[in-house]
Structures are given as structure tokens and as C-alpha cells.
Amino acid sequence: MIRGNSIQLSDHFTFKKLFRFVIAPICTMIFTSIYGIVDGFFVSNYVGNTAFASLNLVMPYIMMVASVGFMFGTGGNALVSLHLGLDEKQKAKEYFSLIVYTLIGIGVVLAVVSIFLAPGISKLLGASEAMLPYCVLYLRINMIGIVFFMLQNLFQSFLITAEKPRIGFAITLIAGCTNMLLDWILVGICSLGIAGAAWATVTSQIVGGIVPFVYFVVSKSSILKLTGTKFEVKVIAKTCGNGVSEFLSNVSASIVGFLYNLQLMRYVGENGVSAYGVIMYVSFVFVAIYIGYSMGVAPIIGFNYGSGNKSELQNIFRKSVGILTITNILMFVLDESLTVPMAKIFVGYNQALNELTIRGMRIYSIAFLVMGFNIFASAFFTALSNGRVSAILSVIRTLILQLIMIYLLPMLLDVDGLWAVVIAVEGISLIVTIYYILKNRKNYGYMK
């Protein structure tokens, strides 16, 4: 039997049991987003607006590189969950190990290349002469820990598949506290500036990547373990195919982040980049809830798809739609309520920047009314091993519509158009999502 925290993937999930199973990954993602925000808080308040804008300028590139870990984690998770559902446990362990080892190799190559090209990357992102030293320094230090960050992202998915989500949350908690404590010491007390913030992040990523690696090596209770394996191109290809939507989502988000920053520099200047950074920090926390829920239910979906249990697949889908409907409304209300205090925490020292941030956040928050459905749908098809549909949904939502709206809406609404881009994108994406959900319902049996 496959067990973890008294809940099996093969169980029938009531609302209570589903909540118990997904609460750890949700908390993990929320806490991950919160401790990622701490760098921005300390840099903004202790170093200044230029350094804060520089951090936000290079962050999309860092997240783009790290997204390889998300791709291997979500795509590999779907493949491994499928074989667990087929009761092929040894094959699941071997595939899991191959995915981990391959990711390490890819991560090292990307880190070395990024360190070498850091000045050129920073200029390409639009760094001014004043911002360039900050950008290069923060980017290079972060690349030292990028492999561990990739592993941290990957292991969070697999700890859920191994039915150890609480261990995943504990690891994130330890890594997050490490980051926040070191930010306070290195930036707040020792005045090491943006370098101190970067080293705090890297140290936390090392903790977040090494601890689960060791766990999967020595654990005797986990259904997944790191073992000897052989390289199989088809396994890596299938992993990338399954997870390509999550990879494209992150890469697209990074590309859009680049373009947002360029447009904001054009329309507003440094203040625009800083305001956008604050909006993204706040939205990361709310989006983390959707991502955490999707990560939590993905192994259940993959397992029941593999075992052919359509009635439970219908149960999970139906409950997910209800949960997300309520969550969307709560996220909108909460974001509207937190707009003023959150803006004050980050940029309260600059009245013009503070007002710009508040207006942007109030417009942006409307998108939360539908965003959860779109994020879940992409993860849902990934869990069903349908990388094609998942990729289509992701590319349309996170790239194509964004590219159109990011240039169209500012021409119509000026700066407000940049904040409203996400509303138009999520609204149109919901229509596309509904179309693919209805189109594929008979193929997978998740709707009666």
C-alpha cells in the first residue's frame, strides 16, 4: 500500500481529506513566495530604489533559469505518478532518479553560462548605467545557488508524490527562515547591500536543495528513493513533454517581465519598475495558493488516471472547481484590502511611488476573480500526461495574449493599461480553458 500521513493516493477524497492532503503544498508555496519577498523588502528599505529596481529587473531571468526545475518536477511527477498508479514501483524509482541526476547536469551548465554572460544579460534587460553594477552582482551570486534552487523546486513536487508533503513544508520552512534571518543580518545589520540579500537567498536555496536530496537517499519509508539508473532519452523527453507547459509558463512570465520593465521604464522610469516589483511580490503570495493546490492534487489526478478510476477523477475535478470558485473571490477581496498596507511596507518612503503602486495593485487584483481556474487547468492536463493541451493553455495565457496586450493596452489607457493587461489576459484565457475542458472531457472521463 502507498501511504503517507495516513492518506493514500488511492483513497476516496472528501473535502476534508483533500484539504488535509493539499494544505502542506499550499503552505509550502505560500511560505516560499513570502521568503522570496524578503530580499526585496530589505533591499528597498536599506539600500534604496535603484538597487530595488535592479533586483526586480534581473529577477525574471533568474526565474526563467530556475523554471527548468519546475519543468522536470511537474513533468517527471506526472510520469512517476502514472507508474505508481500502474504499480510499477521500481520503474518509478529509476525514472525519479534519472530525472534528478539529469537536472543537476543541466543546472550546472546554465549556471556557468549565466555567470559569464551576466553583464550582457543585464544590459539586454534594460539596465541603466546606475543599475548595471547591482544587476550583475545580484545575478552572478544567485547563479551560484541556481542548481540547488532547481532541485528545491523539483523535490517539492516529488515529496507530494511520495506522500510526504509535510516534510516538503518543513524543508521550505527551514530554508525560508534561513533566508529571512540572513537578510536581517547581512543587509540590515552588516550593511552588505544587494550582495548580502543575494547570499542570503543562495544559502537558503542550498538548504532547500540538499536536505531533500539527502532524504531521498537515506529514507527507508519513502516510496521514492534515489537509486542507480540508466540514461533513457525517451524518459527525459517524456518528462520535458509533460512539464513543458509549466516551463513555458515560467519562461513566458520572464519574457513578459522583461517587456513589462521595458515598457515601464519608457512610460514611468525606475518608479514603474519598482511599483511592478511590489505588485508581483504581493501577487506571488496569492498565485502560490493556486500553484500549491494544483501541485497537491496533481499526484492524485495522475494516480487515478493511471489506475483507470474515472469516478474518483470526476470527484477531484468537481471539488476543485468548487474550491477554486470560492478561493478566487477571497483572493480578490484580500488583495483589495491589503493594497495600502503592502505598498506602505515596501515603498512608503516615496509618496509618488507609493501612490503609483496602490493604483496598480487595485487594478491588477481584478484578475484574481478568474486566475485560479486557468492555473489549475494547465496543471490538470499535465497530471493527465497531456503536455500538448497544457502547453497550448500556457502559451496562450502567459505569452501570446500577454505580448499583444502589453503593447496594445498602454496605447489605449497609458500606464493604467499596463496594470490592466492581466485582467484582459485572464479573462480571454478562461474562455480558452473552458473550451479545452469541455473538448477533452470524454477522452479522460473527468466529467459525466
mmCIF file of C-alpha atoms in Angstrom, residues 174-377:
data_model
loop_
_atom_site.group_PDB
_atom_site.id
_atom_site.type_symbol
_atom_site.label_atom_id
_atom_site.label_comp_id
_atom_site.label_asym_id
_atom_site.label_seq_id
_atom_site.Cartn_x
_atom_site.Cartn_y
_atom_site.Cartn_z
ATOM 1 C CA ILE A 174 13.807 25.872 7.404
ATOM 2 C CA ALA A 175 15.104 27.322 4.116
ATOM 3 C CA GLY A 176 12.804 30.331 4.416
ATOM 4 C CA CYS A 177 13.818 31.112 7.985
ATOM 5 C CA THR A 178 17.459 30.840 6.902
ATOM 6 C CA ASN A 179 16.866 33.394 4.149
ATOM 7 C CA MET A 180 14.981 35.843 6.352
ATOM 8 C CA LEU A 181 17.467 35.609 9.215
ATOM 9 C CA LEU A 182 20.449 36.144 6.904
ATOM 10 C CA ASP A 183 18.704 39.052 5.146
ATOM 11 C CA TRP A 184 18.299 40.724 8.517
ATOM 12 C CA ILE A 185 21.927 40.039 9.478
ATOM 13 C CA LEU A 186 23.675 40.663 6.154
ATOM 14 C CA VAL A 187 21.570 43.551 4.843
ATOM 15 C CA GLY A 188 20.013 45.083 7.931
ATOM 16 C CA ILE A 189 22.904 44.772 10.391
ATOM 17 C CA CYS A 190 26.100 44.264 8.371
ATOM 18 C CA SER A 191 25.014 46.639 5.562
ATOM 19 C CA LEU A 192 26.246 44.347 2.782
ATOM 20 C CA GLY A 193 23.575 45.700 0.453
ATOM 21 C CA ILE A 194 22.303 43.776 -2.524
ATOM 22 C CA ALA A 195 25.183 41.270 -2.239
ATOM 23 C CA GLY A 196 24.039 40.381 1.272
ATOM 24 C CA ALA A 197 20.493 39.787 0.014
ATOM 25 C CA ALA A 198 21.811 37.557 -2.772
ATOM 26 C CA TRP A 199 23.982 35.470 -0.426
ATOM 27 C CA ALA A 200 21.038 35.065 1.952
ATOM 28 C CA THR A 201 18.965 33.696 -0.931
ATOM 29 C CA VAL A 202 21.701 31.350 -2.141
ATOM 30 C CA THR A 203 22.266 29.932 1.332
ATOM 31 C CA SER A 204 18.568 29.201 1.746
ATOM 32 C CA GLN A 205 18.470 27.528 -1.676
ATOM 33 C CA ILE A 206 21.383 25.275 -0.750
ATOM 34 C CA VAL A 207 19.450 24.188 2.334
ATOM 35 C CA GLY A 208 16.264 23.693 0.304
ATOM 36 C CA GLY A 209 18.032 21.569 -2.319
ATOM 37 C CA ILE A 210 20.451 19.496 -0.230
ATOM 38 C CA VAL A 211 18.117 18.408 2.588
ATOM 39 C CA PRO A 212 15.511 16.639 0.364
ATOM 40 C CA PHE A 213 18.321 15.142 -1.750
ATOM 41 C CA VAL A 214 19.768 13.508 1.358
ATOM 42 C CA TYR A 215 16.285 12.451 2.472
ATOM 43 C CA PHE A 216 15.625 10.578 -0.773
ATOM 44 C CA VAL A 217 19.000 8.857 -0.454
ATOM 45 C CA VAL A 218 18.696 7.618 3.152
ATOM 46 C CA SER A 219 14.933 7.323 3.746
ATOM 47 C CA LYS A 220 13.573 3.824 4.302
ATOM 48 C CA SER A 221 9.908 4.826 4.477
ATOM 49 C CA SER A 222 9.557 6.826 1.255
ATOM 50 C CA ILE A 223 8.003 5.147 -1.762
ATOM 51 C CA LEU A 224 10.509 7.099 -3.881
ATOM 52 C CA LYS A 225 14.266 6.801 -3.441
ATOM 53 C CA LEU A 226 17.365 7.890 -5.333
ATOM 54 C CA THR A 227 18.871 4.759 -6.779
ATOM 55 C CA GLY A 228 21.109 3.629 -9.599
ATOM 56 C CA THR A 229 19.580 4.141 -13.019
ATOM 57 C CA LYS A 230 20.425 4.261 -16.692
ATOM 58 C CA PHE A 231 20.056 7.187 -19.041
ATOM 59 C CA GLU A 232 16.966 6.914 -21.243
ATOM 60 C CA VAL A 233 16.333 9.693 -23.712
ATOM 61 C CA LYS A 234 12.662 8.801 -24.022
ATOM 62 C CA VAL A 235 12.122 9.261 -20.270
ATOM 63 C CA ILE A 236 13.697 12.726 -20.287
ATOM 64 C CA ALA A 237 11.787 13.591 -23.460
ATOM 65 C CA LYS A 238 8.519 12.467 -21.870
ATOM 66 C CA THR A 239 9.334 14.427 -18.707
ATOM 67 C CA CYS A 240 10.025 17.580 -20.692
ATOM 68 C CA GLY A 241 6.941 16.994 -22.843
ATOM 69 C CA ASN A 242 4.716 16.643 -19.788
ATOM 70 C CA GLY A 243 6.253 19.613 -17.998
ATOM 71 C CA VAL A 244 6.748 21.901 -20.970
ATOM 72 C CA SER A 245 3.617 23.880 -20.120
ATOM 73 C CA GLU A 246 4.977 24.808 -16.691
ATOM 74 C CA PHE A 247 8.337 25.614 -18.272
ATOM 75 C CA LEU A 248 6.691 27.765 -20.933
ATOM 76 C CA SER A 249 4.565 29.461 -18.267
ATOM 77 C CA ASN A 250 7.663 30.451 -16.312
ATOM 78 C CA VAL A 251 9.705 31.394 -19.373
ATOM 79 C CA SER A 252 6.775 33.362 -20.751
ATOM 80 C CA ALA A 253 6.337 35.089 -17.403
ATOM 81 C CA SER A 254 10.013 36.013 -17.507
ATOM 82 C CA ILE A 255 9.787 37.330 -21.066
ATOM 83 C CA VAL A 256 6.677 39.283 -20.158
ATOM 84 C CA GLY A 257 8.512 40.575 -17.090
ATOM 85 C CA PHE A 258 11.305 41.829 -19.350
ATOM 86 C CA LEU A 259 8.813 43.593 -21.595
ATOM 87 C CA TYR A 260 6.850 44.991 -18.663
ATOM 88 C CA ASN A 261 10.034 46.507 -17.285
ATOM 89 C CA LEU A 262 10.973 47.984 -20.661
ATOM 90 C CA GLN A 263 7.508 49.492 -21.063
ATOM 91 C CA LEU A 264 7.534 50.804 -17.501
ATOM 92 C CA MET A 265 10.976 52.366 -17.994
ATOM 93 C CA ARG A 266 9.536 54.019 -21.094
ATOM 94 C CA TYR A 267 6.313 55.290 -19.515
ATOM 95 C CA VAL A 268 7.343 55.923 -15.891
ATOM 96 C CA GLY A 269 11.029 55.160 -15.308
ATOM 97 C CA GLU A 270 12.571 53.473 -12.263
ATOM 98 C CA ASN A 271 9.442 54.100 -10.199
ATOM 99 C CA GLY A 272 7.413 51.989 -12.619
ATOM 100 C CA VAL A 273 9.796 49.036 -12.302
ATOM 101 C CA SER A 274 9.730 49.316 -8.512
ATOM 102 C CA ALA A 275 5.911 49.533 -8.412
ATOM 103 C CA TYR A 276 5.633 46.496 -10.673
ATOM 104 C CA GLY A 277 8.038 44.653 -8.367
ATOM 105 C CA VAL A 278 5.805 45.292 -5.355
ATOM 106 C CA ILE A 279 2.703 44.183 -7.281
ATOM 107 C CA MET A 280 4.466 40.986 -8.312
ATOM 108 C CA TYR A 281 5.614 40.289 -4.756
ATOM 109 C CA VAL A 282 2.059 40.530 -3.463
ATOM 110 C CA SER A 283 0.613 38.531 -6.357
ATOM 111 C CA PHE A 284 3.254 35.807 -5.832
ATOM 112 C CA VAL A 285 1.659 35.009 -2.481
ATOM 113 C CA PHE A 286 -1.841 34.687 -3.928
ATOM 114 C CA VAL A 287 -0.729 32.797 -7.031
ATOM 115 C CA ALA A 288 1.217 30.489 -4.704
ATOM 116 C CA ILE A 289 -2.102 29.296 -3.269
ATOM 117 C CA TYR A 290 -3.316 28.266 -6.723
ATOM 118 C CA ILE A 291 0.004 26.639 -7.610
ATOM 119 C CA GLY A 292 0.216 24.870 -4.252
ATOM 120 C CA TYR A 293 -3.286 23.450 -4.663
ATOM 121 C CA SER A 294 -2.513 22.327 -8.226
ATOM 122 C CA MET A 295 0.722 20.680 -7.089
ATOM 123 C CA GLY A 296 -1.142 18.960 -4.265
ATOM 124 C CA VAL A 297 -3.881 17.408 -6.400
ATOM 125 C CA ALA A 298 -1.643 16.550 -9.387
ATOM 126 C CA PRO A 299 -0.384 13.206 -7.946
ATOM 127 C CA ILE A 300 -3.962 12.235 -7.098
ATOM 128 C CA ILE A 301 -5.069 13.007 -10.641
ATOM 129 C CA GLY A 302 -2.098 11.183 -12.160
ATOM 130 C CA PHE A 303 -2.585 8.144 -9.922
ATOM 131 C CA ASN A 304 -6.310 7.796 -10.638
ATOM 132 C CA TYR A 305 -5.757 8.335 -14.348
ATOM 133 C CA GLY A 306 -3.114 5.605 -14.323
ATOM 134 C CA SER A 307 -5.350 3.215 -12.387
ATOM 135 C CA GLY A 308 -8.404 3.999 -14.543
ATOM 136 C CA ASN A 309 -10.542 5.240 -11.638
ATOM 137 C CA LYS A 310 -12.790 7.690 -13.519
ATOM 138 C CA SER A 311 -15.274 8.159 -10.690
ATOM 139 C CA GLU A 312 -12.548 9.496 -8.390
ATOM 140 C CA LEU A 313 -11.175 11.622 -11.213
ATOM 141 C CA GLN A 314 -14.642 13.177 -11.538
ATOM 142 C CA ASN A 315 -14.785 13.676 -7.787
ATOM 143 C CA ILE A 316 -11.454 15.543 -7.669
ATOM 144 C CA PHE A 317 -12.331 17.695 -10.688
ATOM 145 C CA ARG A 318 -15.752 18.640 -9.323
ATOM 146 C CA LYS A 319 -14.419 19.523 -5.878
ATOM 147 C CA SER A 320 -11.533 21.502 -7.380
ATOM 148 C CA VAL A 321 -13.889 23.706 -9.386
ATOM 149 C CA GLY A 322 -15.889 24.498 -6.249
ATOM 150 C CA ILE A 323 -12.807 25.202 -4.142
ATOM 151 C CA LEU A 324 -11.289 27.469 -6.783
ATOM 152 C CA THR A 325 -14.514 29.449 -7.228
ATOM 153 C CA ILE A 326 -14.532 30.378 -3.556
ATOM 154 C CA THR A 327 -10.775 30.959 -3.473
ATOM 155 C CA ASN A 328 -10.878 33.348 -6.455
ATOM 156 C CA ILE A 329 -13.390 35.574 -4.695
ATOM 157 C CA LEU A 330 -11.440 35.521 -1.427
ATOM 158 C CA MET A 331 -8.183 36.397 -3.204
ATOM 159 C CA PHE A 332 -9.769 39.422 -4.870
ATOM 160 C CA VAL A 333 -11.219 40.732 -1.595
ATOM 161 C CA LEU A 334 -7.990 40.108 0.298
ATOM 162 C CA ASP A 335 -5.785 41.784 -2.306
ATOM 163 C CA GLU A 336 -8.011 44.870 -2.355
ATOM 164 C CA SER A 337 -7.871 45.006 1.453
ATOM 165 C CA LEU A 338 -4.075 44.691 1.635
ATOM 166 C CA THR A 339 -3.225 47.167 -1.124
ATOM 167 C CA VAL A 340 -2.477 50.207 1.035
ATOM 168 C CA PRO A 341 -0.533 48.482 3.872
ATOM 169 C CA MET A 342 1.569 46.374 1.470
ATOM 170 C CA ALA A 343 2.516 49.381 -0.639
ATOM 171 C CA LYS A 344 3.495 51.279 2.501
ATOM 172 C CA ILE A 345 5.721 48.429 3.735
ATOM 173 C CA PHE A 346 7.786 48.388 0.535
ATOM 174 C CA VAL A 347 7.749 51.919 -0.823
ATOM 175 C CA GLY A 348 6.166 54.086 1.862
ATOM 176 C CA TYR A 349 9.303 56.253 1.879
ATOM 177 C CA ASN A 350 8.391 57.658 -1.579
ATOM 178 C CA GLN A 351 4.923 59.248 -1.874
ATOM 179 C CA ALA A 352 4.759 59.266 -5.684
ATOM 180 C CA LEU A 353 5.941 55.655 -5.889
ATOM 181 C CA ASN A 354 3.551 54.640 -3.127
ATOM 182 C CA GLU A 355 0.539 56.148 -4.949
ATOM 183 C CA LEU A 356 1.573 54.560 -8.253
ATOM 184 C CA THR A 357 1.876 51.156 -6.563
ATOM 185 C CA ILE A 358 -1.530 51.400 -4.872
ATOM 186 C CA ARG A 359 -3.312 52.268 -8.117
ATOM 187 C CA GLY A 360 -1.557 49.447 -9.971
ATOM 188 C CA MET A 361 -2.427 46.874 -7.299
ATOM 189 C CA ARG A 362 -6.102 47.833 -7.234
ATOM 190 C CA ILE A 363 -6.435 47.346 -10.990
ATOM 191 C CA TYR A 364 -4.357 44.144 -11.032
ATOM 192 C CA SER A 365 -6.411 42.490 -8.265
ATOM 193 C CA ILE A 366 -9.497 42.116 -10.507
ATOM 194 C CA ALA A 367 -7.708 39.307 -12.369
ATOM 195 C CA PHE A 368 -7.806 37.083 -9.276
ATOM 196 C CA LEU A 369 -11.526 36.547 -9.853
ATOM 197 C CA VAL A 370 -10.713 34.009 -12.609
ATOM 198 C CA MET A 371 -6.967 33.329 -12.388
ATOM 199 C CA GLY A 372 -7.249 30.173 -10.287
ATOM 200 C CA PHE A 373 -9.195 28.283 -12.954
ATOM 201 C CA ASN A 374 -6.567 28.956 -15.614
ATOM 202 C CA ILE A 375 -3.627 27.905 -13.438
ATOM 203 C CA PHE A 376 -5.374 24.717 -12.337
ATOM 204 C CA ALA A 377 -6.414 23.736 -15.870
#
